[in-house]
Amino acid sequence: MKDQQIPIIQIRNCLLVSIQTELHDRLALDLQESLMDRVRVTDAKGVILDVSAVEIIDSYITRILNDIGKSVRFMGAVCYIVGIRPAVAMTLIEMGVELDSVNTALTLDLALEKLELLQS
Amino acid sequence: MRTVESEIGAILTGTISAITQRSIFNRLGPLAARPVSQLSSADRQTVLSELESSVRLFARRNSAELIAASARALGVDGVGGPAAGATAGAAGTAATAGGTTASAKKLPIEQEKDIATARLEAWSEAVRIGLSKFTSVKVATAVSELARNIVFYAGRGTVELRVVRDDKGTSGLQIVATDQGPGIPPAKLEEIWAGTYKSQRGMGKGLVAVKKLVDEFQLDTAAGKGTTVTCLFRGER
């Protein structure tokens, strides 16, 4: 099977990643790595991960999202996760798993708004 | 020659993304690459019933239309209802003597990509037997955690999905994750349940998370003998 890659899009000084596939482990780790590179190269102030198409998030993927959030923060940027599905949120709560190293917003629009407020 | 994949792909395109189609066709295995004209009628039924569960999962709005179009392309008539039920039963590995297990599917877990396959399989099984949308996501998440534990700590094992009926005839799903790995030593088990265990690769919270998600949970583990986790999602009424 061909290597998949998740595209990272730059809008002004934000990096936007729309995850359109079930995150498997290799893919998630690759994403973390290339995202770090892009934050450094582009001097991005914010990173937005859109997970509205992701139907299952387990504790391992949660850890990866948290790790991405932490590393983005270490580089001086802010990380938002947007579009978590209701069933995914309920499941994470029930499992007692925390998404505490990232910010969350309901939609992409709201995340962009919050990031803009931060910068003005 | 039109293969199953090209024939059905043409129908699904527009509603189901290419990536999701990939995973649907992966589930069909070698059947996806065979020309439609060379399929036996049993093969056609298998393809159709597999498609039914995945399409219903991914195309919420017009799944009925897509399944009907797929059935026409495959030259199978009479979609859903009794036909689908019959094939689903035949596909399972026969009912057990006890009579409470309606059907079972055993999935080998040997590498990371099997985790994604297992959770997709579990999800569509949950939807098929009528569990709610939320519960089905919980089922898939629990299977994901268990399959991941197998790959991380034991290297290989199996996840079995058993459809069970309670005394009122409501279908629930039993998940049995088995491996012949190193087992979990008692000291580590204590840390796991206390929530103080931190693994190198995961959060170290997989088992605790599964236990919280399911209705019944049983763990059998012994050093050197492997680990079996049995859990149950009850049917909803």
PDB file of C-alpha atoms in Angstrom, chain B residues 43-154:
ATOM      1  CA  ASP B  43     -19.309 -14.705  -3.508  1.00  0.00           C
ATOM      2  CA  ARG B  44     -21.773 -12.111  -4.727  1.00  0.00           C
ATOM      3  CA  GLN B  45     -23.816 -12.486  -1.547  1.00  0.00           C
ATOM      4  CA  THR B  46     -20.683 -12.171   0.599  1.00  0.00           C
ATOM      5  CA  VAL B  47     -19.628  -9.004  -1.215  1.00  0.00           C
ATOM      6  CA  LEU B  48     -23.095  -7.547  -0.885  1.00  0.00           C
ATOM      7  CA  SER B  49     -23.507  -8.260   2.818  1.00  0.00           C
ATOM      8  CA  GLU B  50     -20.033  -6.837   3.552  1.00  0.00           C
ATOM      9  CA  LEU B  51     -20.924  -3.757   1.514  1.00  0.00           C
ATOM     10  CA  GLU B  52     -24.214  -3.384   3.326  1.00  0.00           C
ATOM     11  CA  SER B  53     -22.625  -3.028   6.738  1.00  0.00           C
ATOM     12  CA  SER B  54     -19.847  -0.682   5.608  1.00  0.00           C
ATOM     13  CA  VAL B  55     -22.015   1.478   3.371  1.00  0.00           C
ATOM     14  CA  ARG B  56     -24.608   1.917   6.103  1.00  0.00           C
ATOM     15  CA  LEU B  57     -21.797   3.075   8.348  1.00  0.00           C
ATOM     16  CA  PHE B  58     -20.293   5.647   6.031  1.00  0.00           C
ATOM     17  CA  ALA B  59     -23.158   6.864   3.877  1.00  0.00           C
ATOM     18  CA  ARG B  60     -25.835   7.713   6.369  1.00  0.00           C
ATOM     19  CA  ARG B  61     -28.223   9.454   4.056  1.00  0.00           C
ATOM     20  CA  ASN B  62     -28.509   7.410   0.887  1.00  0.00           C
ATOM     21  CA  SER B  63     -27.119   4.062   1.961  1.00  0.00           C
ATOM     22  CA  ALA B  64     -30.250   2.235   0.773  1.00  0.00           C
ATOM     23  CA  GLU B  65     -29.864   3.621  -2.754  1.00  0.00           C
ATOM     24  CA  LEU B  66     -26.170   2.772  -2.865  1.00  0.00           C
ATOM     25  CA  ILE B  67     -26.767  -0.774  -1.671  1.00  0.00           C
ATOM     26  CA  ALA B  68     -29.548  -1.265  -4.192  1.00  0.00           C
ATOM     27  CA  ALA B  69     -27.308   0.025  -6.993  1.00  0.00           C
ATOM     28  CA  SER B  70     -24.487  -2.251  -5.814  1.00  0.00           C
ATOM     29  CA  ALA B  71     -26.854  -5.230  -5.777  1.00  0.00           C
ATOM     30  CA  ARG B  72     -27.862  -4.482  -9.377  1.00  0.00           C
ATOM     31  CA  ALA B  73     -24.207  -4.187 -10.410  1.00  0.00           C
ATOM     32  CA  LEU B  74     -23.480  -7.539  -8.796  1.00  0.00           C
ATOM     33  CA  GLY B  75     -26.556  -9.115 -10.325  1.00  0.00           C
ATOM     34  CA  VAL B  76     -27.992 -10.007  -6.938  1.00  0.00           C
ATOM     35  CA  ASP B  77     -31.654  -9.385  -6.286  1.00  0.00           C
ATOM     36  CA  GLY B  78     -33.496  -8.986  -3.023  1.00  0.00           C
ATOM     37  CA  VAL B  79     -31.445  -6.696  -0.814  1.00  0.00           C
ATOM     38  CA  GLY B  80     -31.437  -6.552   2.965  1.00  0.00           C
ATOM     39  CA  GLY B  81     -33.933  -8.294   5.199  1.00  0.00           C
ATOM     40  CA  PRO B  82     -33.887 -12.073   5.186  1.00  0.00           C
ATOM     41  CA  ALA B  83     -31.145 -12.484   2.559  1.00  0.00           C
ATOM     42  CA  ALA B  84     -28.698 -10.306   4.482  1.00  0.00           C
ATOM     43  CA  GLY B  85     -29.562 -12.054   7.740  1.00  0.00           C
ATOM     44  CA  ALA B  86     -28.991 -15.454   6.206  1.00  0.00           C
ATOM     45  CA  THR B  87     -25.560 -14.609   4.813  1.00  0.00           C
ATOM     46  CA  ALA B  88     -24.504 -12.954   8.033  1.00  0.00           C
ATOM     47  CA  GLY B  89     -25.358 -16.120   9.929  1.00  0.00           C
ATOM     48  CA  ALA B  90     -23.572 -18.327   7.436  1.00  0.00           C
ATOM     49  CA  ALA B  91     -20.475 -16.131   7.519  1.00  0.00           C
ATOM     50  CA  GLY B  92     -20.133 -16.506  11.280  1.00  0.00           C
ATOM     51  CA  THR B  93     -18.249 -19.531  12.577  1.00  0.00           C
ATOM     52  CA  ALA B  94     -21.369 -21.489  13.535  1.00  0.00           C
ATOM     53  CA  ALA B  95     -23.383 -21.246  16.708  1.00  0.00           C
ATOM     54  CA  THR B  96     -21.961 -22.777  19.876  1.00  0.00           C
ATOM     55  CA  ALA B  97     -23.649 -25.666  21.657  1.00  0.00           C
ATOM     56  CA  GLY B  98     -24.742 -23.374  24.477  1.00  0.00           C
ATOM     57  CA  GLY B  99     -26.996 -21.527  22.062  1.00  0.00           C
ATOM     58  CA  THR B 100     -26.395 -18.037  23.411  1.00  0.00           C
ATOM     59  CA  THR B 101     -23.762 -17.165  20.827  1.00  0.00           C
ATOM     60  CA  ALA B 102     -25.520 -16.289  17.574  1.00  0.00           C
ATOM     61  CA  SER B 103     -22.409 -15.774  15.485  1.00  0.00           C
ATOM     62  CA  ALA B 104     -18.712 -15.104  15.952  1.00  0.00           C
ATOM     63  CA  LYS B 105     -15.893 -13.553  13.996  1.00  0.00           C
ATOM     64  CA  LYS B 106     -12.256 -14.077  14.897  1.00  0.00           C
ATOM     65  CA  LEU B 107      -9.814 -11.433  13.725  1.00  0.00           C
ATOM     66  CA  PRO B 108      -6.067 -12.017  13.709  1.00  0.00           C
ATOM     67  CA  ILE B 109      -4.085  -9.130  15.232  1.00  0.00           C
ATOM     68  CA  GLU B 110      -0.482  -9.175  14.133  1.00  0.00           C
ATOM     69  CA  GLN B 111       0.502  -5.687  13.075  1.00  0.00           C
ATOM     70  CA  GLU B 112      -0.534  -2.084  13.481  1.00  0.00           C
ATOM     71  CA  LYS B 113      -2.812  -2.043  10.475  1.00  0.00           C
ATOM     72  CA  ASP B 114      -4.830  -4.896  11.973  1.00  0.00           C
ATOM     73  CA  ILE B 115      -5.868  -2.519  14.771  1.00  0.00           C
ATOM     74  CA  ALA B 116      -7.705  -0.274  12.320  1.00  0.00           C
ATOM     75  CA  THR B 117      -9.281  -3.251  10.586  1.00  0.00           C
ATOM     76  CA  ALA B 118     -10.422  -4.705  13.913  1.00  0.00           C
ATOM     77  CA  ARG B 119     -12.073  -1.521  15.091  1.00  0.00           C
ATOM     78  CA  LEU B 120     -13.816  -1.009  11.772  1.00  0.00           C
ATOM     79  CA  GLU B 121     -15.009  -4.586  11.830  1.00  0.00           C
ATOM     80  CA  ALA B 122     -16.215  -4.233  15.437  1.00  0.00           C
ATOM     81  CA  TRP B 123     -18.002  -1.019  14.618  1.00  0.00           C
ATOM     82  CA  SER B 124     -19.904  -2.414  11.677  1.00  0.00           C
ATOM     83  CA  GLU B 125     -20.781  -5.532  13.662  1.00  0.00           C
ATOM     84  CA  ALA B 126     -22.179  -3.344  16.456  1.00  0.00           C
ATOM     85  CA  VAL B 127     -24.237  -1.328  13.970  1.00  0.00           C
ATOM     86  CA  ARG B 128     -25.428  -4.499  12.271  1.00  0.00           C
ATOM     87  CA  ILE B 129     -26.807  -6.036  15.451  1.00  0.00           C
ATOM     88  CA  GLY B 130     -28.626  -2.824  16.297  1.00  0.00           C
ATOM     89  CA  LEU B 131     -26.508  -1.177  18.981  1.00  0.00           C
ATOM     90  CA  SER B 132     -26.924   2.611  19.131  1.00  0.00           C
ATOM     91  CA  LYS B 133     -24.541   4.959  17.343  1.00  0.00           C
ATOM     92  CA  PHE B 134     -22.846   5.963  20.601  1.00  0.00           C
ATOM     93  CA  THR B 135     -22.485   2.406  21.824  1.00  0.00           C
ATOM     94  CA  SER B 136     -21.077   1.345  18.467  1.00  0.00           C
ATOM     95  CA  VAL B 137     -18.357   3.979  18.759  1.00  0.00           C
ATOM     96  CA  LYS B 138     -17.622   2.720  22.275  1.00  0.00           C
ATOM     97  CA  VAL B 139     -17.379  -0.844  20.962  1.00  0.00           C
ATOM     98  CA  ALA B 140     -14.935   0.229  18.253  1.00  0.00           C
ATOM     99  CA  THR B 141     -12.868   2.207  20.750  1.00  0.00           C
ATOM    100  CA  ALA B 142     -12.672  -0.698  23.201  1.00  0.00           C
ATOM    101  CA  VAL B 143     -11.591  -3.064  20.415  1.00  0.00           C
ATOM    102  CA  SER B 144      -9.004  -0.521  19.326  1.00  0.00           C
ATOM    103  CA  GLU B 145      -7.525  -0.421  22.843  1.00  0.00           C
ATOM    104  CA  LEU B 146      -7.471  -4.208  23.196  1.00  0.00           C
ATOM    105  CA  ALA B 147      -5.993  -4.793  19.738  1.00  0.00           C
ATOM    106  CA  ARG B 148      -3.353  -2.175  20.432  1.00  0.00           C
ATOM    107  CA  ASN B 149      -2.366  -3.888  23.675  1.00  0.00           C
ATOM    108  CA  ILE B 150      -1.906  -7.121  21.735  1.00  0.00           C
ATOM    109  CA  VAL B 151       0.327  -5.509  19.106  1.00  0.00           C
ATOM    110  CA  PHE B 152       2.349  -3.535  21.676  1.00  0.00           C
ATOM    111  CA  TYR B 153       2.864  -6.107  24.381  1.00  0.00           C
ATOM    112  CA  ALA B 154       2.318  -9.561  22.913  1.00  0.00           C
TER     113      ALA B 154
END
